[in-house]
């Protein structure tokens, strides 16, 4: 009612804001949009000099979507859908950043965004039921609610190799690529890391570098992206299909456009099985991963057969058989880590100016002034690229001193792995809501962001309308959710493999215990559980 809304506003009057939002990526942008719709005083605090999040920071050569552009944009505004044209099925970073700037401009969101503001502390005070944040310049901000919209891959990590400081040439982490153009032409370039980022960089820069040395610790499975331009007519057709596109994403287990394959590989004949793998191999995007036979994800034999199929594709494409074998993962099966999508990646190794150093047999000893010294030799370099990944999912939380009730540190609460209710709330941290927090549904991220932000907005509306100034996860709710997340991932082969998805970053001493970082059940099930909590008037949470 209007009366209670006024009460809510009056109760917040002594605070700087009703809602503070950390991060100006897709999550922060949509959060701000929704908070404004509720008539709340909201501000986005962002470390970068502009909006865009992942697409602001990751300017490395070759950065692009590997989900279809039109499934990876916002769906909330018909106007934006009508006005924005994608030019490629898998848009490059600069186009995506322009898109994000277009949305920000369209809704005049920038006036409530504060850039160059890196949040250092976030402390909850139970007496005033509010959050106080401080930034790198010592400025303070208070609010009733706090929305963390920090992304899940935003704390880059350098390799823990001796000598990282010694290198005298230029060196960049992929996620801190400079805004000014970097000339690689004719240069001797080295790259450490062959994840989704490394693969995108390698396949792009081989076109210009003088010589490229790839330092590979773990080979990754990868398969063709099959990108193509989108003509004006095609874009018209896509626009008409938007409702259908978003419906497909909504119904899919991972929010991607590609449907799941309910059949097991053992349900079909050998010929049908191979024909199906050929078919998904020939489809664009993630079809080879998310439309694979169901049993490939949990059955060792099915996974081994599938891995052999994809290994043979690599053997067909890489001329030197020894190099091909090094590029074929031997320590993990198909799809048990995030599958990078590639465009002529494997063919890069057929060039004379590209050399693969397998760190399993020739480990790096140190980085020197001139380049990299491995056990078997020295590699002189002009430029060194670190595509070495992130302190993922929880890293952005540990980088800020989060303190909840009784000054309890979030770091300590999560020391044995994340504990959340719905991936949205943490017990002991009232009025804090996480977009893309641990144990939340990720999948096709923008789809999940829109859902999470929409859920949070409705929850805050409920608080406002009912004069609730304190909302908190219950201990029981956290226990049940953590159990449920564990149950959802039982039997998946991915749990047996080190990757950011199982909480492992070998460059960090504190992250050596495998845990489940993300919700692994189907997205419709995730949303049903969250919707049920909303339908029960949020009574699963402590409200006051
Ligand atoms: O990071 P990663 P990423 N010595 O952690 C190696 C998303 N993304 O930036 O596997 C030697 O996957 C490390 O080796 P190993 C996507 O979700 C999306 O590539 O630990 N090597 C590995 O090869 C992705 O999953 C897009 O043995 C070292 C690499 O560095 C996520 O971001 C594009 C090392 C790190 O791989 C992260 O991808 C790009 C060391 N000390 C990324 N330390 C899209 O297309 C690390 N490595 C949307």
XYZ file of C-alpha atoms and ligand atoms in Angstrom:
592
model
C 0.000 0.000 0.000
C 1.002 3.600 -0.425
C 1.015 4.080 3.343
C 3.578 1.368 4.000
C 5.661 2.443 1.019
C 5.985 5.827 2.646
C 6.934 4.151 5.921
C 9.605 2.155 4.140
C 11.006 5.291 2.526
C 10.885 7.155 5.842
C 12.765 4.341 7.541
C 15.495 4.563 4.906
C 15.681 8.351 4.967
C 18.841 8.446 7.063
C 20.628 6.165 4.607
C 22.338 7.375 1.437
C 20.439 4.902 -0.711
C 17.709 2.304 -0.584
C 19.840 -0.061 -2.632
C 23.524 -0.226 -3.495
C 24.584 -2.389 -6.415
C 28.200 -3.510 -6.826
C 29.135 -3.910 -10.495
C 28.008 -2.392 -13.795
C 27.915 -5.512 -15.930
C 24.694 -7.042 -17.241
C 23.634 -7.924 -13.670
C 24.185 -4.414 -12.327
C 22.579 -2.724 -15.315
C 19.388 -4.746 -15.088
C 19.330 -4.453 -11.286
C 19.479 -0.676 -11.563
C 16.698 -0.699 -14.161
C 14.449 -2.752 -11.874
C 15.221 -0.730 -8.735
C 14.336 2.452 -10.615
C 11.061 0.895 -11.701
C 10.301 0.360 -8.020
C 10.992 4.028 -7.396
C 13.931 3.228 -5.124
C 17.058 5.310 -4.666
C 19.759 3.105 -6.139
C 23.377 3.515 -7.143
C 25.741 1.257 -9.035
C 29.356 1.285 -7.848
C 31.829 0.059 -10.455
C 35.627 -0.298 -10.456
C 36.019 0.229 -14.207
C 35.723 3.508 -16.076
C 32.560 2.400 -17.849
C 29.760 -0.140 -17.888
C 29.989 -3.599 -19.422
C 31.519 -5.888 -16.796
C 33.012 -8.929 -18.509
C 32.694 -7.172 -21.868
C 34.383 -4.063 -20.496
C 37.402 -5.898 -19.092
C 37.961 -8.687 -21.598
C 39.223 -6.779 -24.633
C 41.751 -9.381 -25.692
C 42.073 -10.147 -29.394
C 39.475 -12.697 -30.460
C 37.100 -12.177 -27.511
C 33.564 -13.008 -28.538
C 30.351 -14.758 -27.502
C 30.203 -18.455 -27.910
C 26.476 -18.461 -27.295
C 24.230 -17.125 -30.061
C 24.153 -13.310 -29.820
C 20.333 -13.200 -29.883
C 20.092 -15.633 -26.979
C 22.722 -13.745 -24.993
C 21.097 -10.297 -24.977
C 18.517 -8.852 -22.624
C 14.932 -9.910 -23.228
C 13.244 -7.454 -20.847
C 12.762 -4.577 -23.264
C 10.808 -5.020 -26.494
C 12.159 -1.655 -27.656
C 15.743 -2.827 -27.353
C 14.900 -6.069 -29.134
C 13.273 -4.021 -31.925
C 16.098 -1.531 -32.250
C 19.285 -3.551 -31.880
C 20.772 -5.505 -34.796
C 23.409 -8.153 -34.266
C 25.837 -8.501 -37.158
C 27.254 -11.933 -36.287
C 25.741 -15.086 -34.844
C 28.482 -14.963 -32.211
C 29.251 -11.290 -31.647
C 32.772 -9.994 -31.034
C 33.528 -8.140 -27.793
C 33.433 -4.633 -29.295
C 29.924 -5.204 -30.661
C 28.710 -6.552 -27.331
C 30.209 -3.607 -25.468
C 28.442 -1.238 -27.881
C 25.206 -3.107 -27.224
C 25.616 -2.714 -23.468
C 26.361 1.011 -23.911
C 23.262 1.288 -26.111
C 21.042 -0.225 -23.395
C 22.656 1.974 -20.716
C 22.071 5.101 -22.812
C 18.569 4.149 -23.789
C 17.381 4.009 -20.180
C 19.642 6.834 -19.037
C 21.179 4.506 -16.472
C 24.600 6.109 -16.347
C 23.442 8.958 -14.126
C 23.084 6.435 -11.274
C 26.367 4.697 -11.991
C 29.571 5.696 -10.311
C 32.750 4.510 -12.030
C 36.371 4.320 -10.822
C 34.976 3.056 -7.558
C 36.408 -0.165 -6.246
C 34.589 -1.423 -3.185
C 36.950 -2.569 -0.462
C 34.658 -3.247 2.505
C 30.983 -4.053 2.930
C 29.830 -4.184 6.542
C 26.346 -4.902 7.817
C 25.088 -3.173 10.927
C 22.234 -4.984 12.634
C 21.177 -2.023 14.718
C 20.333 0.144 11.745
C 19.690 -2.876 9.513
C 21.820 -1.367 6.825
C 24.988 -1.848 4.826
C 27.974 0.448 4.816
C 30.434 0.180 1.950
C 33.780 1.885 1.589
C 35.743 2.271 -1.621
C 39.411 2.493 -2.535
C 39.368 6.227 -1.898
C 37.862 5.863 1.555
C 34.426 7.137 0.573
C 31.447 5.637 2.427
C 27.995 4.672 1.202
C 25.053 3.377 3.228
C 21.935 1.551 2.087
C 19.143 -0.718 3.262
C 19.790 -3.394 0.639
C 22.922 -4.558 -1.090
C 22.878 -6.315 -4.450
C 26.157 -7.957 -5.411
C 26.397 -7.987 -9.201
C 30.102 -8.712 -9.429
C 30.112 -11.465 -12.028
C 31.736 -14.832 -11.547
C 34.915 -14.532 -13.581
C 36.323 -11.155 -12.704
C 39.335 -11.643 -10.449
C 42.172 -12.471 -12.826
C 44.985 -14.630 -11.490
C 48.566 -14.614 -12.688
C 50.483 -17.887 -12.720
C 52.336 -18.785 -9.544
C 55.566 -19.147 -11.487
C 58.763 -17.602 -10.137
C 59.916 -14.526 -12.000
C 56.541 -13.162 -13.137
C 57.827 -9.699 -12.159
C 61.113 -10.090 -14.026
C 59.952 -10.123 -17.637
C 61.112 -6.948 -19.388
C 58.864 -7.141 -22.463
C 55.153 -6.299 -22.501
C 52.875 -8.692 -20.620
C 49.113 -8.758 -20.194
C 46.506 -10.823 -18.441
C 43.698 -11.457 -20.926
C 41.121 -9.820 -18.639
C 43.243 -6.672 -18.262
C 43.996 -6.184 -21.917
C 44.783 -2.497 -22.554
C 42.211 -0.226 -24.165
C 44.859 1.097 -26.563
C 45.661 -1.196 -29.481
C 48.603 -3.536 -28.890
C 50.632 -4.330 -31.983
C 51.577 -7.974 -32.206
C 52.755 -7.739 -35.774
C 55.951 -9.596 -36.345
C 56.495 -10.039 -32.610
C 57.646 -13.109 -30.721
C 54.660 -13.816 -28.532
C 54.191 -16.378 -25.784
C 50.906 -17.391 -24.196
C 50.268 -19.366 -21.025
C 46.827 -20.932 -20.784
C 44.620 -22.873 -23.163
C 41.163 -22.390 -21.667
C 38.285 -20.682 -23.505
C 40.233 -17.418 -23.415
C 43.590 -18.815 -24.535
C 41.975 -20.644 -27.433
C 40.161 -17.494 -28.619
C 43.400 -15.498 -28.444
C 45.624 -18.099 -30.123
C 43.373 -18.639 -33.134
C 43.154 -14.870 -33.667
C 46.725 -13.701 -33.136
C 48.429 -16.379 -35.246
C 47.247 -14.278 -38.171
C 49.600 -11.411 -37.247
C 52.377 -12.483 -34.864
C 55.880 -13.226 -36.044
C 56.093 -16.324 -33.861
C 53.817 -17.785 -31.220
C 54.781 -20.177 -28.447
C 51.844 -21.787 -26.639
C 52.619 -23.051 -23.152
C 49.994 -25.709 -22.439
C 49.598 -27.402 -19.082
C 46.256 -29.102 -19.713
C 44.866 -29.736 -23.182
C 41.210 -28.753 -23.474
C 38.466 -30.293 -25.546
C 37.269 -27.839 -28.141
C 35.122 -27.934 -31.275
C 34.096 -25.553 -34.066
C 32.008 -22.495 -33.207
C 30.801 -22.084 -36.815
C 30.220 -18.363 -36.622
C 28.688 -16.457 -39.557
C 27.561 -12.933 -40.399
C 23.900 -12.032 -39.969
C 22.344 -10.267 -42.966
C 19.651 -7.588 -42.514
C 16.939 -10.009 -43.691
C 18.193 -12.702 -41.391
C 18.110 -10.258 -38.469
C 14.459 -9.484 -39.276
C 13.712 -13.186 -39.073
C 15.580 -13.493 -35.763
C 13.629 -10.532 -34.392
C 10.347 -12.231 -35.257
C 11.573 -15.372 -33.558
C 12.601 -13.674 -30.288
C 9.607 -14.963 -28.287
C 10.373 -18.478 -29.527
C 14.116 -18.081 -28.844
C 13.509 -17.009 -25.243
C 10.917 -19.746 -24.761
C 13.455 -22.357 -25.918
C 16.061 -20.952 -23.541
C 13.543 -20.953 -20.700
C 12.635 -24.586 -21.258
C 16.181 -25.840 -21.652
C 18.121 -27.321 -18.743
C 21.038 -24.923 -19.236
C 19.148 -21.895 -20.690
C 20.904 -22.348 -24.048
C 19.129 -22.413 -27.393
C 20.243 -25.980 -27.932
C 17.839 -28.617 -26.673
C 18.975 -31.446 -24.411
C 19.140 -34.936 -25.912
C 17.090 -37.157 -23.599
C 18.449 -40.367 -25.174
C 21.475 -42.206 -23.888
C 24.225 -43.141 -26.304
C 23.406 -46.791 -25.570
C 19.797 -46.338 -26.746
C 20.921 -46.198 -30.379
C 23.009 -48.311 -32.755
C 26.731 -47.654 -33.304
C 25.961 -46.074 -36.686
C 23.234 -43.827 -35.285
C 25.476 -42.773 -32.431
C 28.327 -41.716 -34.714
C 25.883 -40.038 -37.101
C 24.455 -38.025 -34.224
C 27.908 -36.946 -33.046
C 28.711 -35.896 -36.634
C 25.495 -33.920 -36.676
C 26.138 -32.011 -33.453
C 29.756 -31.461 -34.513
C 28.452 -29.719 -37.622
C 26.000 -27.505 -35.718
C 27.066 -24.032 -34.524
C 27.751 -23.188 -30.891
C 27.276 -25.339 -27.842
C 25.171 -28.076 -29.482
C 28.121 -30.477 -29.135
C 28.032 -29.981 -25.421
C 24.467 -29.388 -24.310
C 22.728 -31.502 -26.970
C 24.959 -34.523 -26.418
C 23.587 -37.891 -25.292
C 22.561 -37.673 -21.640
C 24.860 -40.459 -20.418
C 28.032 -38.748 -21.684
C 27.859 -36.545 -18.595
C 27.933 -39.386 -16.066
C 28.753 -42.734 -17.686
C 32.466 -43.424 -18.049
C 32.125 -45.694 -21.083
C 29.755 -43.370 -22.921
C 32.041 -40.466 -22.162
C 35.123 -42.362 -23.361
C 33.446 -43.241 -26.671
C 32.350 -39.657 -27.183
C 35.823 -38.365 -26.278
C 37.328 -40.709 -28.873
C 35.008 -39.292 -31.528
C 36.145 -35.726 -30.776
C 39.797 -36.800 -30.445
C 39.637 -38.156 -33.988
C 38.414 -34.793 -35.224
C 41.575 -33.247 -33.756
C 43.730 -35.967 -35.344
C 42.132 -35.196 -38.719
C 42.878 -31.511 -38.409
C 46.396 -31.366 -36.951
C 49.037 -32.473 -39.449
C 51.772 -33.473 -37.019
C 50.538 -36.585 -35.162
C 52.701 -35.887 -32.129
C 51.291 -32.366 -31.763
C 47.777 -33.720 -32.288
C 48.212 -36.174 -29.398
C 49.397 -33.341 -27.147
C 46.301 -31.335 -28.009
C 43.984 -34.204 -27.096
C 43.061 -34.184 -23.399
C 44.072 -37.440 -21.730
C 43.184 -36.573 -18.147
C 39.526 -35.624 -18.510
C 36.647 -36.582 -20.753
C 34.559 -34.626 -23.210
C 32.417 -31.961 -21.532
C 33.700 -32.481 -18.011
C 35.208 -28.976 -18.136
C 33.703 -26.020 -19.897
C 34.112 -26.643 -23.656
C 35.726 -23.697 -25.420
C 34.443 -23.101 -28.954
C 37.029 -22.553 -31.659
C 37.520 -21.269 -35.190
C 40.543 -22.875 -36.927
C 42.205 -23.283 -33.526
C 43.660 -26.694 -34.272
C 44.854 -25.565 -37.707
C 46.943 -22.874 -35.950
C 49.347 -25.687 -35.015
C 49.891 -26.497 -38.698
C 51.637 -23.153 -39.171
C 55.414 -22.908 -39.200
C 55.379 -19.955 -36.804
C 53.519 -21.728 -34.013
C 55.111 -23.978 -31.432
C 53.334 -25.975 -28.738
C 55.233 -26.531 -25.501
C 53.667 -29.307 -23.441
C 54.335 -28.286 -19.852
C 53.608 -31.811 -18.620
C 56.866 -32.983 -20.186
C 58.743 -29.679 -20.305
C 57.620 -27.639 -17.288
C 58.279 -23.942 -16.838
C 61.123 -23.318 -14.412
C 60.855 -19.577 -14.312
C 59.967 -16.432 -16.147
C 63.067 -14.412 -16.936
C 63.818 -10.916 -18.202
C 63.867 -12.255 -21.750
C 61.082 -14.806 -21.745
C 60.361 -18.243 -20.333
C 62.807 -20.863 -19.210
C 61.473 -24.398 -19.320
C 63.262 -27.554 -18.248
C 64.409 -28.179 -21.807
C 65.077 -24.719 -23.143
C 64.740 -20.956 -23.212
C 62.029 -19.142 -25.140
C 62.835 -15.501 -25.896
C 59.726 -13.354 -26.178
C 58.705 -9.763 -26.899
C 55.226 -10.165 -25.481
C 53.853 -12.572 -22.887
C 50.118 -13.188 -22.569
C 48.617 -14.665 -19.424
C 45.346 -16.416 -20.292
C 45.575 -18.004 -16.886
C 42.004 -17.639 -15.674
C 40.305 -16.322 -12.597
C 39.720 -16.748 -8.914
C 36.227 -17.719 -10.014
C 32.785 -17.423 -8.427
C 33.868 -16.646 -4.846
C 37.008 -14.622 -5.724
C 35.125 -11.351 -6.065
C 33.611 -11.941 -2.619
C 36.949 -12.671 -0.946
C 38.446 -9.550 -2.550
C 36.031 -7.393 -0.536
C 35.955 -7.461 3.262
C 32.347 -8.612 3.649
C 31.193 -8.644 7.270
C 27.741 -9.662 8.404
C 25.990 -9.851 11.758
C 28.458 -9.667 14.696
C 31.260 -8.750 12.299
C 31.372 -12.296 10.968
C 33.499 -12.464 7.835
C 32.058 -14.038 4.695
C 35.504 -15.511 3.991
C 35.214 -17.535 7.202
C 31.615 -18.601 6.550
C 32.675 -19.973 3.159
C 36.070 -21.366 4.153
C 34.942 -24.938 3.357
C 33.038 -23.946 0.236
C 30.069 -21.702 -0.436
C 26.915 -21.935 1.668
C 23.860 -20.123 0.391
C 20.102 -20.234 0.262
C 18.986 -20.414 -3.389
C 22.396 -19.011 -4.397
C 20.812 -15.659 -3.535
C 21.244 -15.218 0.244
C 23.809 -16.019 2.932
C 22.887 -16.677 6.552
C 24.276 -13.909 8.772
C 24.297 -11.405 5.895
C 20.814 -9.872 5.982
C 19.588 -7.626 3.162
C 22.380 -8.830 0.851
C 21.265 -10.487 -2.366
C 23.621 -12.015 -4.889
C 23.229 -12.040 -8.655
C 25.283 -14.969 -10.004
C 26.389 -15.919 -6.524
C 27.773 -19.398 -5.877
C 25.225 -22.256 -6.026
C 23.058 -20.219 -8.352
C 21.993 -21.320 -11.834
C 24.501 -20.016 -14.411
C 24.240 -21.798 -17.810
C 23.496 -19.227 -20.488
C 24.331 -16.390 -18.115
C 22.167 -13.484 -19.351
C 19.083 -15.665 -19.118
C 20.011 -16.550 -15.538
C 20.858 -12.931 -14.715
C 17.446 -11.752 -15.874
C 15.754 -14.374 -13.773
C 17.800 -13.688 -10.622
C 17.451 -9.907 -10.881
C 13.715 -10.219 -11.514
C 13.366 -12.466 -8.469
C 15.388 -10.054 -6.291
C 13.357 -7.074 -7.517
C 10.072 -8.785 -6.609
C 11.512 -9.724 -3.234
C 12.556 -6.130 -2.539
C 9.128 -4.961 -3.686
C 7.611 -7.352 -1.149
C 9.841 -5.935 1.585
C 8.957 -2.385 0.623
C 5.211 -3.047 0.468
C 5.217 -4.915 3.761
C 7.583 -2.652 5.562
C 10.175 -5.367 5.998
C 13.593 -3.919 6.767
C 15.445 -7.138 7.450
C 15.505 -10.279 5.285
C 17.946 -13.092 5.887
C 18.664 -16.683 4.899
C 17.804 -19.213 7.610
C 20.320 -21.774 8.816
C 17.915 -24.534 7.833
C 17.366 -22.982 4.401
C 21.104 -22.836 3.784
C 21.606 -26.413 4.914
C 18.806 -27.666 2.668
C 20.001 -25.675 -0.339
C 23.605 -26.768 0.059
C 22.385 -30.390 0.278
C 20.153 -29.951 -2.740
C 23.017 -28.465 -4.798
C 25.182 -31.445 -3.830
C 22.391 -33.898 -4.711
C 21.958 -32.281 -8.144
C 25.545 -33.009 -9.050
C 25.832 -36.583 -7.757
C 27.376 -38.862 -10.360
C 28.470 -36.154 -12.774
C 31.957 -36.823 -14.131
C 32.668 -33.105 -14.012
C 32.956 -33.385 -10.209
C 36.071 -35.496 -10.655
C 37.954 -32.877 -12.640
C 39.833 -29.769 -11.535
C 38.472 -26.572 -13.046
C 36.989 -23.272 -11.954
C 33.629 -25.056 -11.914
C 34.857 -27.292 -9.105
C 36.485 -24.401 -7.260
C 40.079 -25.174 -8.234
C 42.625 -22.574 -9.261
C 46.088 -24.006 -8.870
C 47.575 -20.526 -8.644
C 45.831 -19.967 -5.311
C 46.851 -21.766 -2.163
C 43.459 -21.360 -0.516
C 41.341 -22.974 -3.213
C 42.628 -26.485 -3.381
C 39.577 -28.341 -2.133
C 37.142 -29.317 -4.875
C 33.598 -28.132 -4.288
C 30.504 -27.466 -6.325
C 30.642 -23.842 -7.403
C 27.409 -23.649 -9.399
C 23.941 -25.137 -9.453
C 24.089 -28.248 -11.640
C 20.415 -29.199 -11.703
C 18.131 -28.155 -14.564
C 17.313 -24.444 -14.819
C 13.526 -24.930 -14.810
C 13.922 -26.803 -11.512
C 16.048 -24.008 -10.094
C 13.464 -21.413 -11.054
C 10.585 -23.520 -9.744
C 12.232 -23.672 -6.312
C 12.838 -19.922 -6.244
C 9.304 -19.214 -7.506
C 7.882 -21.389 -4.729
C 9.736 -19.363 -2.111
C 8.272 -16.166 -3.571
C 4.776 -17.721 -3.703
C 5.028 -18.595 0.000
C 5.548 -14.897 0.706
C 9.285 -15.449 1.225
C 8.490 -17.175 4.508
C 11.417 -19.591 3.928
C 13.577 -16.605 4.868
C 13.701 -14.689 8.144
C 11.618 -11.564 7.650
C 11.220 -8.731 10.069
O 40.342 -19.507 -17.794
P 40.497 -21.084 -17.459
P 39.764 -18.830 -19.132
N 50.947 -22.616 -15.519
O 40.594 -21.163 -15.993
C 46.243 -22.315 -17.477
C 34.562 -18.007 -19.682
N 34.931 -17.533 -21.009
O 39.965 -17.357 -18.963
O 43.982 -26.253 -16.987
C 50.460 -23.063 -16.675
O 39.461 -21.880 -18.134
C 45.253 -23.387 -17.118
O 45.868 -24.656 -17.112
P 45.214 -25.879 -16.238
C 34.284 -19.501 -19.725
O 33.244 -19.816 -18.856
C 33.938 -17.378 -21.919
O 40.287 -19.478 -20.324
O 44.904 -25.314 -14.872
N 49.202 -22.908 -17.080
C 44.227 -23.173 -18.231
O 44.667 -23.718 -19.441
C 35.590 -20.074 -19.255
O 35.480 -21.390 -18.756
C 34.204 -16.968 -23.192
O 46.260 -26.899 -16.226
C 48.380 -22.247 -16.253
C 44.208 -21.653 -18.368
O 45.451 -21.192 -17.846
C 35.994 -19.064 -18.219
O 35.628 -17.809 -18.795
C 35.524 -16.740 -23.557
C 48.819 -21.744 -15.016
C 43.082 -21.012 -17.601
O 41.878 -21.450 -18.131
C 37.456 -19.036 -17.872
O 38.230 -19.142 -19.062
C 36.517 -16.890 -22.623
C 50.160 -21.956 -14.665
N 50.645 -21.517 -13.492
C 36.218 -17.290 -21.348
N 47.771 -21.132 -14.418
C 33.097 -16.802 -24.171
O 33.225 -17.135 -25.277
C 46.731 -21.268 -15.239
N 47.085 -21.940 -16.351
C 31.793 -16.231 -23.767
